[in-house]
Amino acid sequence: MLVSILCEGYLEGELQRWHDGYNDVYVNVVEYRLSEAFTTFKKTKDDDFVKKSINSMPIHYTAYLPVHLYGQMVKHSEGCEVLQKCGHIEEYARFLRNNIHSSSDPLKLKAALWAL
């Protein structure tokens, strides 16, 4: 299955899309869902915040996070090989090594962390 996807160039394009922007979108989605699960406030239509009703707050908090493409790929040896060849993983690791203490772009830092 993976071989046929690779031959059609689909996976290469999808990896590039994640590298070019989906990783940033993923961070925003994850942070939003975690915030929704753990906050005691909710946003109104007027962009105000009001305290959630104690009756509407669950006892156990659940945040359903979307799967990450890289996380799914590393579950298979072929996927690991593809990720290794595309060079994105090394790029994210290098970015973290060089920017972990002084990143001027926190979103890129978080995207690199989630990607790895």
Tab-separated table of N, CA and C in Angstrom:
chain	number	residue	atom	x	y	z
A	1	MET	N	0.826	-1.201	0.000
A	1	MET	CA	0.000	0.000	0.000
A	1	MET	C	0.867	1.261	0.000
A	2	LEU	N	1.834	1.305	0.916
A	2	LEU	CA	2.696	2.480	1.004
A	2	LEU	C	3.482	2.675	-0.283
A	3	VAL	N	3.900	1.578	-0.889
A	3	VAL	CA	4.673	1.669	-2.127
A	3	VAL	C	3.848	2.332	-3.223
A	4	SER	N	2.570	1.965	-3.344
A	4	SER	CA	1.739	2.569	-4.395
A	4	SER	C	1.504	4.049	-4.110
A	5	ILE	N	1.361	4.414	-2.847
A	5	ILE	CA	1.193	5.830	-2.499
A	5	ILE	C	2.467	6.595	-2.832
A	6	LEU	N	3.623	5.987	-2.557
A	6	LEU	CA	4.897	6.636	-2.858
A	6	LEU	C	5.076	6.831	-4.356
A	7	CYS	N	4.686	5.813	-5.125
A	7	CYS	CA	4.854	5.887	-6.574
A	7	CYS	C	4.028	7.000	-7.183
A	8	GLU	N	2.887	7.272	-6.613
A	8	GLU	CA	2.025	8.324	-7.149
A	8	GLU	C	2.461	9.706	-6.684
A	9	GLY	N	3.435	9.780	-5.794
A	9	GLY	CA	3.926	11.054	-5.308
A	9	GLY	C	3.030	11.705	-4.271
A	10	TYR	N	1.987	11.008	-3.870
A	10	TYR	CA	1.047	11.574	-2.902
A	10	TYR	C	1.722	11.857	-1.564
A	11	LEU	N	2.463	10.886	-1.066
A	11	LEU	CA	3.071	11.034	0.247
A	11	LEU	C	4.108	12.150	0.258
A	12	GLU	N	4.849	12.271	-0.806
A	12	GLU	CA	5.833	13.354	-0.901
A	12	GLU	C	5.158	14.719	-0.808
A	13	GLY	N	4.061	14.876	-1.511
A	13	GLY	CA	3.311	16.124	-1.466
A	13	GLY	C	2.719	16.388	-0.096
A	14	GLU	N	2.215	15.331	0.530
A	14	GLU	CA	1.619	15.476	1.861
A	14	GLU	C	2.689	15.848	2.895
A	15	LEU	N	3.845	15.238	2.800
A	15	LEU	CA	4.950	15.593	3.699
A	15	LEU	C	5.345	17.054	3.521
A	16	GLN	N	5.372	17.504	2.297
A	16	GLN	CA	5.739	18.893	2.039
A	16	GLN	C	4.685	19.853	2.593
A	17	ARG	N	3.409	19.482	2.449
A	17	ARG	CA	2.343	20.327	2.996
A	17	ARG	C	2.440	20.426	4.522
A	18	TRP	N	2.743	19.306	5.186
A	18	TRP	CA	2.908	19.337	6.639
A	18	TRP	C	4.114	20.205	6.994
A	19	HIS	N	5.179	20.067	6.253
A	19	HIS	CA	6.388	20.846	6.517
A	19	HIS	C	6.140	22.335	6.288
A	20	ASP	N	5.382	22.667	5.260
A	20	ASP	CA	5.161	24.069	4.890
A	20	ASP	C	4.111	24.786	5.730
A	21	GLY	N	3.288	24.045	6.465
A	21	GLY	CA	2.272	24.754	7.235
A	21	GLY	C	1.371	23.920	8.117
A	22	TYR	N	1.129	22.666	7.747
A	22	TYR	CA	0.219	21.852	8.550
A	22	TYR	C	0.751	21.630	9.963
A	23	ASN	N	2.072	21.570	10.132
A	23	ASN	CA	2.620	21.411	11.481
A	23	ASN	C	2.213	22.590	12.364
A	24	ASP	N	2.202	23.791	11.818
A	24	ASP	CA	1.778	24.976	12.571
A	24	ASP	C	0.287	24.895	12.883
A	25	VAL	N	-0.504	24.480	11.914
A	25	VAL	CA	-1.945	24.330	12.120
A	25	VAL	C	-2.204	23.281	13.192
A	26	TYR	N	-1.443	22.191	13.142
A	26	TYR	CA	-1.584	21.120	14.133
A	26	TYR	C	-1.379	21.662	15.548
A	27	VAL	N	-0.357	22.480	15.743
A	27	VAL	CA	-0.093	23.077	17.057
A	27	VAL	C	-1.305	23.879	17.513
A	28	ASN	N	-1.857	24.696	16.639
A	28	ASN	CA	-3.018	25.516	17.002
A	28	ASN	C	-4.228	24.663	17.363
A	29	VAL	N	-4.465	23.599	16.616
A	29	VAL	CA	-5.597	22.709	16.900
A	29	VAL	C	-5.393	22.014	18.242
A	30	VAL	N	-4.214	21.494	18.479
A	30	VAL	CA	-3.926	20.793	19.739
A	30	VAL	C	-4.070	21.746	20.921
A	31	GLU	N	-3.508	22.930	20.813
A	31	GLU	CA	-3.602	23.886	21.921
A	31	GLU	C	-5.048	24.304	22.173
A	32	TYR	N	-5.817	24.491	21.121
A	32	TYR	CA	-7.223	24.852	21.285
A	32	TYR	C	-7.988	23.738	21.991
A	33	ARG	N	-7.792	22.503	21.544
A	33	ARG	CA	-8.529	21.384	22.139
A	33	ARG	C	-8.118	21.146	23.592
A	34	LEU	N	-6.852	21.282	23.891
A	34	LEU	CA	-6.408	21.136	25.280
A	34	LEU	C	-6.985	22.254	26.143
A	35	SER	N	-6.992	23.446	25.617
A	35	SER	CA	-7.555	24.575	26.348
A	35	SER	C	-9.036	24.354	26.628
A	36	GLU	N	-9.771	23.900	25.630
A	36	GLU	CA	-11.197	23.635	25.798
A	36	GLU	C	-11.450	22.559	26.853
A	37	ALA	N	-10.578	21.564	26.889
A	37	ALA	CA	-10.771	20.457	27.820
A	37	ALA	C	-10.461	20.850	29.260
A	38	PHE	N	-9.488	21.740	29.450
A	38	PHE	CA	-9.016	22.003	30.802
A	38	PHE	C	-9.408	23.356	31.377
A	39	THR	N	-9.967	24.232	30.598
A	39	THR	CA	-10.304	25.554	31.112
A	39	THR	C	-11.646	25.533	31.845
A	40	THR	N	-11.807	26.448	32.754
A	40	THR	CA	-13.076	26.556	33.468
A	40	THR	C	-13.912	27.705	32.913
A	41	PHE	N	-13.468	28.290	31.803
A	41	PHE	CA	-14.199	29.386	31.173
A	41	PHE	C	-14.593	28.983	29.761
A	42	LYS	N	-15.639	29.614	29.260
A	42	LYS	CA	-16.027	29.394	27.867
A	42	LYS	C	-16.198	30.748	27.189
A	43	LYS	N	-15.997	30.752	25.895
A	43	LYS	CA	-16.082	31.974	25.107
A	43	LYS	C	-17.515	32.164	24.626
A	44	THR	N	-18.006	33.385	24.737
A	44	THR	CA	-19.356	33.692	24.257
A	44	THR	C	-19.291	34.171	22.812
A	45	LYS	N	-20.441	34.409	22.224
A	45	LYS	CA	-20.498	34.906	20.846
A	45	LYS	C	-19.862	36.287	20.713
A	46	ASP	N	-19.848	37.046	21.803
A	46	ASP	CA	-19.282	38.400	21.795
A	46	ASP	C	-17.796	38.412	22.152
A	47	ASP	N	-17.158	37.260	22.126
A	47	ASP	CA	-15.745	37.109	22.476
A	47	ASP	C	-15.451	37.460	23.934
A	48	ASP	N	-16.472	37.362	24.785
A	48	ASP	CA	-16.265	37.495	26.216
A	48	ASP	C	-16.049	36.104	26.802
A	49	PHE	N	-15.584	36.063	28.023
A	49	PHE	CA	-15.392	34.788	28.696
A	49	PHE	C	-16.247	34.741	29.946
A	50	VAL	N	-16.951	33.641	30.122
A	50	VAL	CA	-17.753	33.440	31.321
A	50	VAL	C	-17.378	32.096	31.932
A	51	LYS	N	-17.524	32.011	33.244
A	51	LYS	CA	-17.193	30.770	33.933
A	51	LYS	C	-18.190	29.688	33.530
A	52	LYS	N	-17.674	28.496	33.250
A	52	LYS	CA	-18.545	27.384	32.897
A	52	LYS	C	-19.365	26.979	34.119
A	53	SER	N	-20.559	26.531	33.859
A	53	SER	CA	-21.407	26.034	34.927
A	53	SER	C	-20.781	24.780	35.516
A	54	ILE	N	-20.845	24.651	36.821
A	54	ILE	CA	-20.274	23.471	37.485
A	54	ILE	C	-20.945	22.201	36.980
A	55	ASN	N	-22.212	22.312	36.562
A	55	ASN	CA	-22.938	21.145	36.050
A	55	ASN	C	-22.480	20.739	34.655
A	56	SER	N	-21.915	21.681	33.908
A	56	SER	CA	-21.490	21.368	32.539
A	56	SER	C	-20.035	20.921	32.475
A	57	MET	N	-19.331	20.964	33.614
A	57	MET	CA	-17.914	20.585	33.629
A	57	MET	C	-17.780	19.092	33.915
A	58	PRO	N	-17.092	18.369	33.067
A	58	PRO	CA	-16.936	16.934	33.282
A	58	PRO	C	-15.992	16.653	34.455
A	59	ILE	N	-16.192	15.507	35.070
A	59	ILE	CA	-15.300	15.090	36.157
A	59	ILE	C	-13.954	14.674	35.569
A	60	HIS	N	-14.004	13.953	34.475
A	60	HIS	CA	-12.792	13.525	33.786
A	60	HIS	C	-12.662	14.351	32.509
A	61	TYR	N	-11.538	14.999	32.362
A	61	TYR	CA	-11.327	15.842	31.192
A	61	TYR	C	-10.820	14.994	30.038
A	62	THR	N	-11.375	15.239	28.874
A	62	THR	CA	-10.976	14.501	27.690
A	62	THR	C	-10.669	15.489	26.578
A	63	ALA	N	-9.537	15.288	25.973
A	63	ALA	CA	-9.173	16.097	24.815
A	63	ALA	C	-8.821	15.130	23.694
A	64	TYR	N	-9.624	15.118	22.662
A	64	TYR	CA	-9.356	14.263	21.517
A	64	TYR	C	-8.442	15.014	20.565
A	65	LEU	N	-7.211	14.563	20.496
A	65	LEU	CA	-6.222	15.238	19.657
A	65	LEU	C	-6.112	14.529	18.317
A	66	PRO	N	-5.948	15.299	17.254
A	66	PRO	CA	-5.793	14.668	15.940
A	66	PRO	C	-4.454	13.947	15.854
A	67	VAL	N	-4.418	12.944	15.000
A	67	VAL	CA	-3.154	12.228	14.805
A	67	VAL	C	-2.212	13.111	13.993
A	68	HIS	N	-0.944	12.908	14.203
A	68	HIS	CA	0.081	13.649	13.468
A	68	HIS	C	0.621	12.719	12.385
A	69	LEU	N	0.792	13.244	11.201
A	69	LEU	CA	1.269	12.429	10.082
A	69	LEU	C	2.566	11.703	10.427
A	70	TYR	N	3.517	12.418	11.016
A	70	TYR	CA	4.806	11.803	11.320
A	70	TYR	C	4.643	10.674	12.341
A	71	GLY	N	3.769	10.890	13.318
A	71	GLY	CA	3.520	9.865	14.328
A	71	GLY	C	2.951	8.598	13.732
A	72	GLN	N	2.115	8.749	12.726
A	72	GLN	CA	1.551	7.580	12.059
A	72	GLN	C	2.594	6.888	11.183
A	73	MET	N	3.435	7.682	10.566
A	73	MET	CA	4.442	7.114	9.668
A	73	MET	C	5.487	6.292	10.424
A	74	VAL	N	5.885	6.753	11.609
A	74	VAL	CA	6.950	6.044	12.327
A	74	VAL	C	6.481	4.724	12.916
A	75	LYS	N	5.220	4.413	12.789
A	75	LYS	CA	4.717	3.119	13.238
A	75	LYS	C	5.098	1.998	12.272
A	76	HIS	N	5.633	2.387	11.113
A	76	HIS	CA	5.992	1.412	10.077
A	76	HIS	C	7.422	1.663	9.618
A	77	SER	N	8.139	0.614	9.372
A	77	SER	CA	9.540	0.768	8.962
A	77	SER	C	9.659	1.546	7.651
A	78	GLU	N	8.743	1.307	6.718
A	78	GLU	CA	8.786	2.053	5.455
A	78	GLU	C	8.549	3.546	5.690
A	79	GLY	N	7.648	3.863	6.604
A	79	GLY	CA	7.374	5.255	6.931
A	79	GLY	C	8.585	5.927	7.557
A	80	CYS	N	9.294	5.197	8.415
A	80	CYS	CA	10.523	5.738	9.017
A	80	CYS	C	11.559	6.048	7.948
A	81	GLU	N	11.677	5.158	6.986
A	81	GLU	CA	12.635	5.369	5.903
A	81	GLU	C	12.281	6.618	5.092
A	82	VAL	N	10.998	6.786	4.789
A	82	VAL	CA	10.560	7.942	4.013
A	82	VAL	C	10.857	9.227	4.784
A	83	LEU	N	10.541	9.242	6.072
A	83	LEU	CA	10.813	10.434	6.888
A	83	LEU	C	12.305	10.727	6.969
A	84	GLN	N	13.086	9.692	7.065
A	84	GLN	CA	14.536	9.887	7.138
A	84	GLN	C	15.058	10.476	5.831
A	85	LYS	N	14.545	10.005	4.714
A	85	LYS	CA	15.006	10.487	3.421
A	85	LYS	C	14.577	11.917	3.123
A	86	CYS	N	13.404	12.324	3.602
A	86	CYS	CA	12.913	13.669	3.266
A	86	CYS	C	13.684	14.750	4.024
A	87	GLY	N	14.313	14.417	5.136
A	87	GLY	CA	15.166	15.362	5.846
A	87	GLY	C	14.466	16.303	6.811
A	88	HIS	N	13.145	16.209	6.921
A	88	HIS	CA	12.422	17.125	7.805
A	88	HIS	C	12.760	16.893	9.272
A	89	ILE	N	12.913	15.642	9.652
A	89	ILE	CA	13.186	15.319	11.055
A	89	ILE	C	14.511	15.932	11.494
A	90	GLU	N	15.525	15.787	10.661
A	90	GLU	CA	16.824	16.381	10.983
A	90	GLU	C	16.726	17.899	11.057
A	91	GLU	N	15.922	18.476	10.176
A	91	GLU	CA	15.740	19.930	10.169
A	91	GLU	C	15.084	20.402	11.473
A	92	TYR	N	14.038	19.684	11.927
A	92	TYR	CA	13.376	20.060	13.177
A	92	TYR	C	14.307	19.887	14.368
A	93	ALA	N	15.071	18.808	14.375
A	93	ALA	CA	16.016	18.581	15.471
A	93	ALA	C	17.075	19.685	15.511
A	94	ARG	N	17.576	20.071	14.358
A	94	ARG	CA	18.571	21.146	14.268
A	94	ARG	C	17.968	22.472	14.744
A	95	PHE	N	16.730	22.741	14.337
A	95	PHE	CA	16.049	23.958	14.759
A	95	PHE	C	15.942	23.998	16.288
A	96	LEU	N	15.569	22.871	16.877
A	96	LEU	CA	15.449	22.831	18.337
A	96	LEU	C	16.794	23.043	19.023
A	97	ARG	N	17.817	22.383	18.522
A	97	ARG	CA	19.152	22.556	19.121
A	97	ARG	C	19.600	24.009	19.066
A	98	ASN	N	19.310	24.686	17.989
A	98	ASN	CA	19.780	26.057	17.798
A	98	ASN	C	18.873	27.115	18.417
A	99	ASN	N	17.619	26.768	18.713
A	99	ASN	CA	16.660	27.789	19.133
A	99	ASN	C	15.919	27.491	20.433
A	100	ILE	N	16.263	26.434	21.112
A	100	ILE	CA	15.491	26.013	22.278
A	100	ILE	C	15.434	27.089	23.362
A	101	HIS	N	16.479	27.879	23.508
A	101	HIS	CA	16.506	28.889	24.565
A	101	HIS	C	16.240	30.303	24.058
A	102	SER	N	16.228	30.495	22.755
A	102	SER	CA	16.116	31.867	22.265
A	102	SER	C	15.224	31.998	21.025
A	103	SER	N	14.243	31.156	20.904
A	103	SER	CA	13.399	31.217	19.713
A	103	SER	C	12.516	32.454	19.721
A	104	SER	N	12.564	33.180	18.627
A	104	SER	CA	11.694	34.344	18.488
A	104	SER	C	10.346	33.931	17.896
A	105	ASP	N	10.206	32.661	17.540
A	105	ASP	CA	8.964	32.162	16.954
A	105	ASP	C	8.488	30.936	17.744
A	106	PRO	N	7.706	31.152	18.816
A	106	PRO	CA	7.261	30.031	19.646
A	106	PRO	C	6.432	28.999	18.880
A	107	LEU	N	5.671	29.436	17.877
A	107	LEU	CA	4.875	28.496	17.102
A	107	LEU	C	5.773	27.501	16.374
A	108	LYS	N	6.851	27.981	15.763
A	108	LYS	CA	7.785	27.084	15.068
A	108	LYS	C	8.447	26.124	16.053
A	109	LEU	N	8.754	26.621	17.235
A	109	LEU	CA	9.357	25.780	18.266
A	109	LEU	C	8.393	24.663	18.675
A	110	LYS	N	7.141	25.014	18.902
A	110	LYS	CA	6.139	24.014	19.275
A	110	LYS	C	5.900	23.024	18.132
A	111	ALA	N	5.872	23.527	16.908
A	111	ALA	CA	5.667	22.648	15.757
A	111	ALA	C	6.792	21.627	15.648
A	112	ALA	N	8.010	22.070	15.884
A	112	ALA	CA	9.150	21.155	15.840
A	112	ALA	C	9.057	20.115	16.951
A	113	LEU	N	8.639	20.536	18.127
A	113	LEU	CA	8.484	19.596	19.250
A	113	LEU	C	7.410	18.562	18.963
A	114	TRP	N	6.261	18.993	18.464
A	114	TRP	CA	5.201	18.048	18.141
A	114	TRP	C	5.604	17.130	17.002
A	115	ALA	N	6.343	17.641	16.049
A	115	ALA	CA	6.771	16.812	14.917
A	115	ALA	C	7.711	15.700	15.362
A	116	LEU	N	8.529	16.018	16.341
A	116	LEU	CA	9.489	15.023	16.824
A	116	LEU	C	8.851	14.131	17.861
